[in-house]
Tab-separated table of C-alpha atoms (C1' of nucleotides) in Angstrom:
chain	number	residue	atom	x	y	z
A	1	UNK	CA	-8.711	36.966	-3.279
A	2	UNK	CA	-8.769	36.880	-7.010
A	3	UNK	CA	-6.108	36.552	-9.636
A	4	UNK	CA	-2.750	36.803	-7.957
A	5	UNK	CA	-0.551	35.821	-10.856
A	6	UNK	CA	2.684	35.864	-8.957
A	7	UNK	CA	3.352	32.767	-11.074
A	8	UNK	CA	2.427	31.810	-14.580
A	9	UNK	CA	0.463	28.635	-15.170
A	10	UNK	CA	3.631	26.712	-16.064
A	11	UNK	CA	5.513	28.035	-13.063
A	12	UNK	CA	2.681	27.019	-10.818
A	13	UNK	CA	2.641	23.559	-12.402
A	14	UNK	CA	6.362	23.145	-11.765
A	15	UNK	CA	5.989	24.450	-8.245
A	16	UNK	CA	3.367	21.822	-7.525
A	17	UNK	CA	5.319	19.016	-9.156
A	18	UNK	CA	8.510	19.970	-7.336
A	19	UNK	CA	6.848	20.112	-3.945
A	20	UNK	CA	5.039	16.832	-4.547
A	21	UNK	CA	8.197	15.112	-5.731
A	22	UNK	CA	10.039	16.283	-2.659
A	23	UNK	CA	7.286	15.053	-0.356
A	24	UNK	CA	7.252	11.628	-1.978
A	25	UNK	CA	11.027	11.231	-1.994
A	26	UNK	CA	11.035	11.984	1.707
A	27	UNK	CA	8.128	9.944	2.974
A	28	UNK	CA	6.687	7.926	0.136
A	29	UNK	CA	3.281	8.215	-1.415
A	30	UNK	CA	1.648	8.330	2.002
A	31	UNK	CA	3.234	11.700	2.704
A	32	UNK	CA	1.653	13.303	-0.307
A	33	UNK	CA	-1.478	15.281	0.342
A	34	UNK	CA	-3.060	18.083	-1.605
A	35	UNK	CA	-3.244	20.172	1.524
A	36	UNK	CA	0.436	19.748	2.378
A	37	UNK	CA	1.527	20.558	-1.157
A	38	UNK	CA	-0.613	23.683	-1.075
A	39	UNK	CA	0.859	24.674	2.288
A	40	UNK	CA	4.404	24.316	0.979
A	41	UNK	CA	3.897	26.409	-2.124
A	42	UNK	CA	1.781	29.016	-0.397
A	43	UNK	CA	-1.441	28.373	-2.243
A	44	UNK	CA	-4.739	26.923	-1.168
A	45	UNK	CA	-5.732	23.298	-1.844
A	46	UNK	CA	-8.342	24.318	-4.372
A	47	UNK	CA	-5.708	25.867	-6.604
A	48	UNK	CA	-4.149	22.467	-7.291
A	49	UNK	CA	-7.370	21.521	-8.995
A	50	UNK	CA	-7.011	24.314	-11.515
A	51	UNK	CA	-3.778	22.732	-12.688
A	52	UNK	CA	-4.394	18.999	-12.231
A	53	UNK	CA	-7.600	17.079	-12.536
A	54	UNK	CA	-6.980	15.389	-9.198
A	55	UNK	CA	-4.168	13.816	-7.195
A	56	UNK	CA	-4.008	10.776	-9.468
A	57	UNK	CA	-3.371	13.051	-12.415
A	58	UNK	CA	-0.582	14.775	-10.501
A	59	UNK	CA	0.949	11.464	-9.469
A	60	UNK	CA	0.776	10.046	-12.982
A	61	UNK	CA	2.627	13.109	-14.228
A	62	UNK	CA	5.400	12.539	-11.718
A	63	UNK	CA	5.566	8.876	-12.683
A	64	UNK	CA	5.939	9.895	-16.308
A	65	UNK	CA	8.895	12.096	-15.470
A	66	UNK	CA	10.490	9.272	-13.530
A	67	UNK	CA	10.257	6.954	-16.509
A	68	UNK	CA	11.652	9.685	-18.745
A	69	UNK	CA	14.554	10.119	-16.365
A	70	UNK	CA	15.306	6.414	-16.418
A	71	UNK	CA	15.104	6.341	-20.202
A	72	UNK	CA	17.658	9.150	-20.370
A	73	UNK	CA	20.015	7.275	-18.050
A	74	UNK	CA	19.669	4.154	-20.141
A	75	UNK	CA	20.444	6.067	-23.322
A	76	UNK	CA	23.602	7.485	-21.807
A	77	UNK	CA	24.802	3.963	-21.248
A	78	UNK	CA	23.808	2.377	-24.521
A	79	UNK	CA	26.244	4.167	-26.819
A	80	UNK	CA	29.180	1.786	-26.616
A	81	UNK	CA	30.071	-1.782	-25.767
A	82	UNK	CA	29.218	-5.292	-26.799
A	83	UNK	CA	25.653	-6.504	-26.373
A	84	UNK	CA	26.612	-8.317	-23.211
A	85	UNK	CA	28.271	-5.207	-21.823
A	86	UNK	CA	25.213	-3.191	-22.762
A	87	UNK	CA	22.939	-5.596	-20.948
A	88	UNK	CA	25.068	-5.357	-17.843
A	89	UNK	CA	25.205	-1.591	-18.141
A	90	UNK	CA	21.426	-1.401	-18.397
A	91	UNK	CA	20.986	-3.429	-15.239
A	92	UNK	CA	23.491	-1.331	-13.370
A	93	UNK	CA	21.929	1.886	-14.612
A	94	UNK	CA	18.548	0.702	-13.377
A	95	UNK	CA	19.965	-0.018	-9.953
A	96	UNK	CA	21.753	3.279	-9.826
A	97	UNK	CA	18.748	5.308	-10.895
A	98	UNK	CA	16.253	3.609	-8.642
A	99	UNK	CA	18.435	3.476	-5.582
A	100	UNK	CA	19.157	7.180	-5.658
A	101	UNK	CA	15.580	7.972	-4.688
A	102	UNK	CA	14.002	4.664	-3.741
A	103	UNK	CA	10.825	6.125	-2.270
A	104	UNK	CA	10.271	8.098	-5.428
A	105	UNK	CA	10.814	5.153	-7.761
A	106	UNK	CA	8.623	3.027	-5.563
A	107	UNK	CA	5.807	5.371	-6.479
A	108	UNK	CA	5.477	3.445	-9.739
A	109	UNK	CA	4.443	0.374	-7.794
A	110	UNK	CA	2.721	1.854	-4.758
A	111	UNK	CA	0.288	3.890	-6.733
A	112	UNK	CA	-2.769	2.371	-8.405
A	113	UNK	CA	-5.507	4.089	-10.297
A	114	UNK	CA	-8.984	3.630	-8.810
A	115	UNK	CA	-10.826	0.538	-10.018
A	116	UNK	CA	-11.864	0.730	-13.639
A	117	UNK	CA	-9.538	3.542	-14.682
A	118	UNK	CA	-6.811	2.704	-17.187
A	119	UNK	CA	-3.394	4.300	-17.472
A	120	UNK	CA	-3.268	6.880	-20.253
A	121	UNK	CA	-1.736	5.995	-23.604
A	122	UNK	CA	1.302	8.233	-23.185
A	123	UNK	CA	2.127	6.395	-19.987
A	124	UNK	CA	2.095	2.966	-21.596
A	125	UNK	CA	4.194	4.339	-24.450
A	126	UNK	CA	6.875	5.576	-22.086
A	127	UNK	CA	7.041	2.103	-20.567
A	128	UNK	CA	7.180	0.497	-23.983
A	129	UNK	CA	10.109	2.770	-24.734
A	130	UNK	CA	12.059	1.274	-21.847
A	131	UNK	CA	11.440	-2.248	-23.056
A	132	UNK	CA	12.446	-1.322	-26.585
A	133	UNK	CA	15.796	-0.115	-25.343
A	134	UNK	CA	16.404	-3.430	-23.630
A	135	UNK	CA	15.366	-5.376	-26.700
A	136	UNK	CA	17.600	-3.458	-29.035
A	137	UNK	CA	20.540	-3.858	-26.673
A	138	UNK	CA	20.333	-7.636	-26.580
A	139	UNK	CA	19.084	-8.247	-30.104
A	140	UNK	CA	22.599	-8.465	-31.621
A	141	UNK	CA	23.336	-11.344	-29.263
A	142	UNK	CA	20.554	-13.416	-30.755
A	143	UNK	CA	20.637	-12.745	-34.507
A	144	UNK	CA	18.861	-15.998	-35.345
A	145	UNK	CA	15.976	-15.608	-32.909
A	146	UNK	CA	12.485	-14.569	-33.820
A	147	UNK	CA	11.326	-11.162	-32.555
A	148	UNK	CA	9.004	-12.799	-30.025
A	149	UNK	CA	11.908	-14.645	-28.508
A	150	UNK	CA	13.957	-11.503	-28.257
A	151	UNK	CA	11.023	-9.725	-26.694
A	152	UNK	CA	10.514	-12.489	-24.189
A	153	UNK	CA	14.186	-12.505	-23.315
A	154	UNK	CA	14.118	-8.771	-22.714
A	155	UNK	CA	11.043	-9.125	-20.544
A	156	UNK	CA	12.588	-11.848	-18.422
A	157	UNK	CA	15.825	-9.945	-17.928
A	158	UNK	CA	14.123	-6.689	-17.183
A	159	UNK	CA	11.594	-8.175	-14.803
A	160	UNK	CA	14.375	-10.070	-13.079
A	161	UNK	CA	16.398	-6.920	-12.522
A	162	UNK	CA	13.303	-5.178	-11.281
A	163	UNK	CA	12.512	-8.008	-8.896
A	164	UNK	CA	15.955	-7.931	-7.343
A	165	UNK	CA	15.883	-4.173	-6.965
A	166	UNK	CA	12.374	-4.173	-5.606
A	167	UNK	CA	12.945	-6.809	-2.966
A	168	UNK	CA	16.285	-5.370	-1.984
A	169	UNK	CA	14.870	-1.877	-1.601
A	170	UNK	CA	11.832	-3.002	0.347
A	171	UNK	CA	14.107	-5.139	2.463
A	172	UNK	CA	11.657	-7.975	1.939
A	173	UNK	CA	12.143	-11.662	1.236
A	174	UNK	CA	15.544	-11.875	2.902
A	175	UNK	CA	17.366	-10.187	0.080
A	176	UNK	CA	20.517	-8.466	1.149
A	177	UNK	CA	20.413	-4.734	1.646
A	178	UNK	CA	20.435	-2.303	-1.212
A	179	UNK	CA	24.210	-2.207	-1.672
A	180	UNK	CA	24.018	-5.943	-2.232
A	181	UNK	CA	21.624	-5.643	-5.142
A	182	UNK	CA	24.396	-4.793	-7.585
A	183	UNK	CA	26.166	-8.161	-7.463
A	184	UNK	CA	22.841	-9.968	-7.649
A	185	UNK	CA	21.869	-8.112	-10.790
A	186	UNK	CA	25.257	-8.785	-12.377
A	187	UNK	CA	24.904	-12.438	-11.465
A	188	UNK	CA	21.441	-12.666	-12.959
A	189	UNK	CA	22.413	-11.071	-16.248
A	190	UNK	CA	25.667	-12.938	-16.692
A	191	UNK	CA	24.249	-16.311	-15.767
A	192	UNK	CA	21.034	-15.910	-17.725
A	193	UNK	CA	22.897	-14.810	-20.830
A	194	UNK	CA	25.277	-17.747	-20.452
A	195	UNK	CA	22.286	-20.068	-20.286
A	196	UNK	CA	20.864	-18.451	-23.394
A	197	UNK	CA	24.020	-19.018	-25.400
A	198	UNK	CA	24.263	-22.606	-24.308
A	199	UNK	CA	20.597	-23.418	-24.708
A	200	UNK	CA	20.207	-22.411	-28.340
B	1	UNK	CA	-24.426	-1.572	25.486
B	2	UNK	CA	-21.974	-3.467	27.550
B	3	UNK	CA	-20.572	-6.920	27.160
B	4	UNK	CA	-22.424	-8.590	24.351
B	5	UNK	CA	-20.322	-11.696	23.991
B	6	UNK	CA	-22.078	-13.026	20.959
B	7	UNK	CA	-18.529	-13.928	19.965
B	8	UNK	CA	-15.483	-14.984	21.883
B	9	UNK	CA	-12.297	-12.989	21.544
B	10	UNK	CA	-10.917	-15.479	19.023
B	11	UNK	CA	-14.106	-15.548	16.997
B	12	UNK	CA	-14.108	-11.776	16.868
B	13	UNK	CA	-10.496	-11.796	15.757
B	14	UNK	CA	-11.295	-14.201	12.933
B	15	UNK	CA	-14.354	-12.187	11.979
B	16	UNK	CA	-12.234	-9.080	11.634
B	17	UNK	CA	-9.471	-10.848	9.721
B	18	UNK	CA	-11.943	-12.489	7.355
B	19	UNK	CA	-13.773	-9.274	6.583
B	20	UNK	CA	-10.500	-7.399	6.086
B	21	UNK	CA	-9.110	-10.111	3.842
B	22	UNK	CA	-12.230	-10.030	1.732
B	23	UNK	CA	-12.109	-6.258	1.413
B	24	UNK	CA	-8.483	-6.326	0.309
B	25	UNK	CA	-8.946	-9.150	-2.179
B	26	UNK	CA	-11.745	-7.189	-3.767
B	27	UNK	CA	-10.347	-3.701	-3.895
B	28	UNK	CA	-6.794	-3.722	-2.676
B	29	UNK	CA	-5.369	-2.065	0.391
B	30	UNK	CA	-7.175	1.157	-0.438
B	31	UNK	CA	-10.532	-0.509	0.197
B	32	UNK	CA	-9.637	-1.427	3.746
B	33	UNK	CA	-10.934	0.890	6.414
B	34	UNK	CA	-11.596	0.270	10.055
B	35	UNK	CA	-15.074	1.676	9.682
B	36	UNK	CA	-15.978	-0.535	6.739
B	37	UNK	CA	-14.689	-3.648	8.497
B	38	UNK	CA	-16.740	-2.727	11.560
B	39	UNK	CA	-19.803	-2.166	9.398
B	40	UNK	CA	-19.455	-5.583	7.784
B	41	UNK	CA	-19.107	-7.531	11.004
B	42	UNK	CA	-21.734	-5.544	12.845
B	43	UNK	CA	-19.490	-3.960	15.426
B	44	UNK	CA	-18.373	-0.402	15.988
B	45	UNK	CA	-15.002	0.900	14.851
B	46	UNK	CA	-13.731	1.207	18.390
B	47	UNK	CA	-14.093	-2.519	18.930
B	48	UNK	CA	-11.373	-3.285	16.388
B	49	UNK	CA	-8.967	-1.542	18.721
B	50	UNK	CA	-9.693	-3.973	21.504
B	51	UNK	CA	-8.387	-6.767	19.284
B	52	UNK	CA	-5.658	-5.107	17.230
B	53	UNK	CA	-3.349	-2.323	18.184
B	54	UNK	CA	-4.158	-0.444	14.997
B	55	UNK	CA	-4.706	-1.061	11.293
B	56	UNK	CA	-1.023	-1.752	10.677
B	57	UNK	CA	-1.158	-4.525	13.244
B	58	UNK	CA	-4.201	-5.981	11.528
B	59	UNK	CA	-2.575	-5.752	8.093
B	60	UNK	CA	0.662	-7.320	9.292
B	61	UNK	CA	-1.334	-10.250	10.661
B	62	UNK	CA	-2.964	-10.785	7.284
B	63	UNK	CA	0.423	-10.574	5.577
B	64	UNK	CA	1.734	-13.226	7.929
B	65	UNK	CA	-1.082	-15.559	6.983
B	66	UNK	CA	-0.392	-14.968	3.311
B	67	UNK	CA	3.239	-15.949	3.720
B	68	UNK	CA	2.189	-19.027	5.695
B	69	UNK	CA	-0.173	-19.982	2.912
B	70	UNK	CA	2.559	-19.681	0.325
B	71	UNK	CA	4.936	-21.719	2.467
B	72	UNK	CA	2.338	-24.480	2.678
B	73	UNK	CA	1.932	-24.492	-1.092
B	74	UNK	CA	5.669	-24.659	-1.585
B	75	UNK	CA	5.923	-27.590	0.816
B	76	UNK	CA	3.278	-29.507	-1.096
B	77	UNK	CA	5.421	-29.246	-4.181
B	78	UNK	CA	8.812	-29.988	-2.725
B	79	UNK	CA	8.320	-33.654	-1.884
B	80	UNK	CA	9.414	-35.218	-5.135
B	81	UNK	CA	11.485	-34.549	-8.230
B	82	UNK	CA	14.978	-33.589	-9.226
B	83	UNK	CA	16.373	-30.276	-8.019
B	84	UNK	CA	15.697	-28.732	-11.382
B	85	UNK	CA	12.120	-29.979	-11.320
B	86	UNK	CA	11.760	-28.657	-7.796
B	87	UNK	CA	12.990	-25.232	-8.820
B	88	UNK	CA	10.496	-25.148	-11.666
B	89	UNK	CA	7.744	-26.354	-9.375
B	90	UNK	CA	8.533	-23.620	-6.856
B	91	UNK	CA	8.290	-20.948	-9.500
B	92	UNK	CA	5.021	-22.317	-10.795
B	93	UNK	CA	3.614	-22.623	-7.301
B	94	UNK	CA	4.489	-18.996	-6.643
B	95	UNK	CA	2.693	-17.914	-9.779
B	96	UNK	CA	-0.307	-20.035	-8.994
B	97	UNK	CA	-0.599	-18.841	-5.420
B	98	UNK	CA	-0.129	-15.165	-6.130
B	99	UNK	CA	-2.319	-15.056	-9.208
B	100	UNK	CA	-5.278	-16.566	-7.409
B	101	UNK	CA	-5.748	-13.422	-5.349
B	102	UNK	CA	-3.433	-10.848	-6.844
B	103	UNK	CA	-4.790	-7.883	-4.885
B	104	UNK	CA	-4.296	-9.790	-1.678
B	105	UNK	CA	-0.732	-10.832	-2.447
B	106	UNK	CA	0.029	-7.331	-3.577
B	107	UNK	CA	-0.646	-6.264	-0.019
B	108	UNK	CA	2.853	-7.441	0.834
B	109	UNK	CA	4.279	-4.750	-1.400
B	110	UNK	CA	1.674	-2.014	-1.148
B	111	UNK	CA	1.778	-1.777	2.588
B	112	UNK	CA	4.567	-0.017	4.444
B	113	UNK	CA	4.956	0.576	8.130
B	114	UNK	CA	5.132	4.241	9.121
B	115	UNK	CA	8.614	5.714	9.082
B	116	UNK	CA	10.846	4.384	11.799
B	117	UNK	CA	8.838	1.283	12.617
B	118	UNK	CA	10.435	-2.082	11.859
B	119	UNK	CA	8.671	-5.290	10.895
B	120	UNK	CA	8.324	-7.665	13.848
B	121	UNK	CA	10.712	-10.574	14.244
B	122	UNK	CA	8.110	-13.231	13.497
B	123	UNK	CA	7.449	-11.554	10.184
B	124	UNK	CA	11.051	-11.615	9.072
B	125	UNK	CA	11.274	-15.244	10.171
B	126	UNK	CA	8.363	-16.244	7.996
B	127	UNK	CA	10.081	-14.632	5.039
B	128	UNK	CA	13.354	-16.334	5.868
B	129	UNK	CA	11.448	-19.616	5.862
B	130	UNK	CA	10.459	-19.069	2.242
B	131	UNK	CA	14.046	-18.427	1.197
B	132	UNK	CA	15.232	-21.500	3.050
B	133	UNK	CA	12.864	-23.650	1.065
B	134	UNK	CA	14.273	-22.303	-2.171
B	135	UNK	CA	17.834	-22.815	-1.005
B	136	UNK	CA	17.298	-26.396	0.053
B	137	UNK	CA	15.588	-27.174	-3.237
B	138	UNK	CA	18.476	-26.014	-5.373
B	139	UNK	CA	21.346	-26.954	-3.049
B	140	UNK	CA	21.695	-30.503	-4.463
B	141	UNK	CA	22.338	-28.996	-7.872
B	142	UNK	CA	25.414	-27.201	-6.601
B	143	UNK	CA	27.146	-29.602	-4.218
B	144	UNK	CA	30.516	-27.917	-4.607
B	145	UNK	CA	29.336	-24.380	-3.965
B	146	UNK	CA	29.795	-22.454	-0.776
B	147	UNK	CA	26.646	-21.666	1.223
B	148	UNK	CA	26.867	-17.998	0.289
B	149	UNK	CA	26.806	-18.894	-3.370
B	150	UNK	CA	23.783	-21.105	-2.900
B	151	UNK	CA	22.081	-18.357	-0.951
B	152	UNK	CA	22.825	-15.828	-3.654
B	153	UNK	CA	21.547	-18.165	-6.325
B	154	UNK	CA	18.326	-18.687	-4.429
B	155	UNK	CA	17.919	-14.946	-3.978
B	156	UNK	CA	18.431	-14.229	-7.653
B	157	UNK	CA	16.004	-16.913	-8.754
B	158	UNK	CA	13.384	-15.961	-6.228
B	159	UNK	CA	13.621	-12.262	-6.885
B	160	UNK	CA	13.462	-12.933	-10.593
B	161	UNK	CA	10.288	-14.947	-10.264
B	162	UNK	CA	8.839	-12.257	-8.066
B	163	UNK	CA	9.761	-9.556	-10.562
B	164	UNK	CA	8.048	-11.330	-13.416
B	165	UNK	CA	4.936	-11.990	-11.381
B	166	UNK	CA	4.846	-8.482	-10.014
B	167	UNK	CA	5.165	-6.719	-13.338
B	168	UNK	CA	2.775	-9.102	-15.038
B	169	UNK	CA	0.151	-8.632	-12.356
B	170	UNK	CA	0.497	-4.875	-12.250
B	171	UNK	CA	0.432	-4.887	-16.034
B	172	UNK	CA	3.430	-2.592	-15.940
B	173	UNK	CA	6.567	-2.437	-18.045
B	174	UNK	CA	4.998	-4.072	-21.106
B	175	UNK	CA	5.034	-7.537	-19.665
B	176	UNK	CA	2.466	-9.830	-21.156
B	177	UNK	CA	-0.734	-10.357	-19.223
B	178	UNK	CA	-0.938	-12.627	-16.228
B	179	UNK	CA	-1.464	-15.847	-18.139
B	180	UNK	CA	1.790	-15.062	-19.894
B	181	UNK	CA	3.789	-14.983	-16.685
B	182	UNK	CA	4.034	-18.771	-16.524
B	183	UNK	CA	6.180	-19.224	-19.628
B	184	UNK	CA	8.382	-16.314	-18.583
B	185	UNK	CA	9.041	-17.871	-15.208
B	186	UNK	CA	9.815	-21.235	-16.769
B	187	UNK	CA	12.153	-19.535	-19.188
B	188	UNK	CA	13.960	-17.673	-16.420
B	189	UNK	CA	14.496	-20.737	-14.281
B	190	UNK	CA	15.527	-23.063	-17.095
B	191	UNK	CA	17.857	-20.580	-18.715
B	192	UNK	CA	19.400	-19.337	-15.479
B	193	UNK	CA	20.035	-22.867	-14.265
B	194	UNK	CA	21.574	-23.776	-17.615
B	195	UNK	CA	23.887	-20.799	-17.262
B	196	UNK	CA	24.801	-21.908	-13.762
B	197	UNK	CA	25.787	-25.360	-14.900
B	198	UNK	CA	27.842	-24.033	-17.750
B	199	UNK	CA	29.502	-21.273	-15.779
B	200	UNK	CA	30.926	-23.410	-13.009
C	1	DT	C1'	-16.041	46.413	-17.021
C	2	DT	C1'	-15.217	41.863	-17.730
C	3	DT	C1'	-12.719	37.861	-16.862
C	4	DC	C1'	-11.033	34.271	-14.220
C	5	DA	C1'	-7.437	32.669	-10.896
C	6	DT	C1'	-7.829	32.118	-6.181
C	7	DG	C1'	-9.163	31.379	-1.341
C	8	DG	C1'	-11.470	29.070	1.823
C	9	DG	C1'	-15.571	27.027	3.573
C	10	DA	C1'	-18.287	22.761	3.192
C	11	DC	C1'	-19.124	17.780	2.716
C	12	DG	C1'	-18.211	13.222	3.480
C	13	DT	C1'	-14.508	10.306	4.407
C	14	DC	C1'	-10.744	8.425	7.263
C	15	DG	C1'	-7.824	6.437	11.844
C	16	DT	C1'	-7.796	6.637	16.461
C	17	DT	C1'	-9.057	7.790	21.320
C	18	DC	C1'	-11.735	7.560	25.287
C	19	DG	C1'	-15.545	8.268	28.570
C	20	DT	C1'	-19.690	5.923	29.309
C	21	DC	C1'	-22.941	2.315	29.590
C	22	DG	C1'	-24.909	-1.983	30.705
C	23	DC	C1'	-24.414	-7.138	30.258
C	24	DA	C1'	-22.399	-11.338	32.321
C	25	DT	C1'	-20.553	-12.968	35.991
C	26	DA	C1'	-19.173	-13.413	41.073
C	27	DC	C1'	-20.431	-12.901	45.457
C	28	DG	C1'	-23.109	-11.905	49.617
C	29	DG	C1'	-27.036	-12.746	52.566
C	30	DC	C1'	-30.602	-15.657	53.709
D	1	DG	C1'	-30.120	-23.556	47.071
D	2	DC	C1'	-31.743	-19.131	45.753
D	3	DC	C1'	-32.072	-14.277	44.903
D	4	DG	C1'	-30.261	-9.509	44.736
D	5	DT	C1'	-26.531	-6.718	44.348
D	6	DA	C1'	-21.748	-5.409	43.159
D	7	DT	C1'	-18.054	-5.438	40.038
D	8	DG	C1'	-15.378	-6.009	35.915
D	9	DC	C1'	-14.926	-5.286	31.349
D	10	DG	C1'	-16.487	-5.437	26.297
D	11	DA	C1'	-18.742	-2.564	23.234
D	12	DC	C1'	-20.460	1.822	21.625
D	13	DG	C1'	-20.238	6.022	19.452
D	14	DA	C1'	-19.120	10.852	19.846
D	15	DA	C1'	-15.178	13.636	19.141
D	16	DC	C1'	-10.770	15.261	17.015
D	17	DG	C1'	-7.878	16.339	13.468
D	18	DA	C1'	-6.652	14.899	9.351
D	19	DC	C1'	-7.834	13.863	4.298
D	20	DG	C1'	-9.673	14.671	-1.203
D	21	DT	C1'	-12.619	17.233	-3.658
D	22	DC	C1'	-16.093	20.700	-4.977
D	23	DC	C1'	-17.863	25.185	-5.490
D	24	DC	C1'	-18.535	30.061	-5.758
D	25	DA	C1'	-17.910	34.733	-3.994
D	26	DT	C1'	-14.201	37.714	-4.341
D	27	DG	C1'	-11.146	40.968	-6.116
D	28	DA	C1'	-7.042	41.812	-8.922
D	29	DA	C1'	-5.588	41.879	-13.680
D	30	DA	C1'	-6.756	42.888	-18.460
DNA sequence: TTTCATGGGACGTCGTTCGTCGCATACGGC
DNA sequence: GCCGTATGCGACGAACGACGTCCCATGAAA
């Protein structure tokens, strides 16, 4: 066939990412296949490998965009309010973002690199960015605490919110359905923060 | 070939489950394949389908055994202590159990039934059994609370513990490594329970 | 003319199905 | 009680249509 160039390299990249994202949001990671993506964009499977190293590379790119999207949502919510209100807003924003496209967000936890391969640096940095936002939101509540304590508090809160969302979405462990996750997250944040204030 | 009968039906079933469990604990769900299991037990792939309906059936059976194993661990820990001590013990038992074979436990969250298929009743019941243990452990702490409140409290605590374990194991979201999950879980339970007491 | 994006075949993998084969057992005749 | 045959059924393994990935001849763009 030869150079067709109906799309530039960047266009092709977006085409692939869009089709892949759509496939995953519809049927989860299992629905993603190089051949199906190629079919949908009207190229052959081999062409994907001119743009991405392999499917893992493609998937990691999508994961990166998901984290970026969450970070943007969190920023929108962090401009005003007391620390406690910010913490609540962060939890609610997480629920909102992840429940809009649960299959897509679940990608972050369904997908694992093959044994021995590590996530790239940029990926870990994006994740660190999320945690930093949580830390800076709650830091004013604990002015006398050491940074490690603040960090640990942020980790516990964040992991707790994630756990509720994750179990609710997967419908596992007898957690109420997704619309019930909101109250649980509020309850966790309010009660945990109350315990923090009292405990110190 | 014909009937070989070097193993009874039950022996064969155990053989298959053992080999599959080993494969998953070593390399995660991705390492499980009907052909590899058959290879390891010295049978042909087709034979697996005399014993299990398909791979999902096989996987669900392994998941069931995992939940049973956790339930047994929780029971061992629930015999003595104050409610608060029991709650802490439950969290620590969860961490201990899941961190012994992380890839295996992760199966519960990596594996999804194909679209449209629901988990069998016995599966949901096993999961309900776990939640009931948590509820009955913390119920004495909240004698004046309505059952729904106790249930919600158990859900929040349990999901929180799961979230910490999950993110620590997957090494995602900047949570400290696995050995660091213990302190985080303790912190969550102690602080959340303190907030509960104060809030009421 | 040179370059290089692209198509598409090839390889080895997978889950699953199913016709076939032959062992273990049950039964018949003696 | 024994032997030979018939039957039932467990296991095999080829076959099918998928999959990820690689590779290179091709032919359009530069």
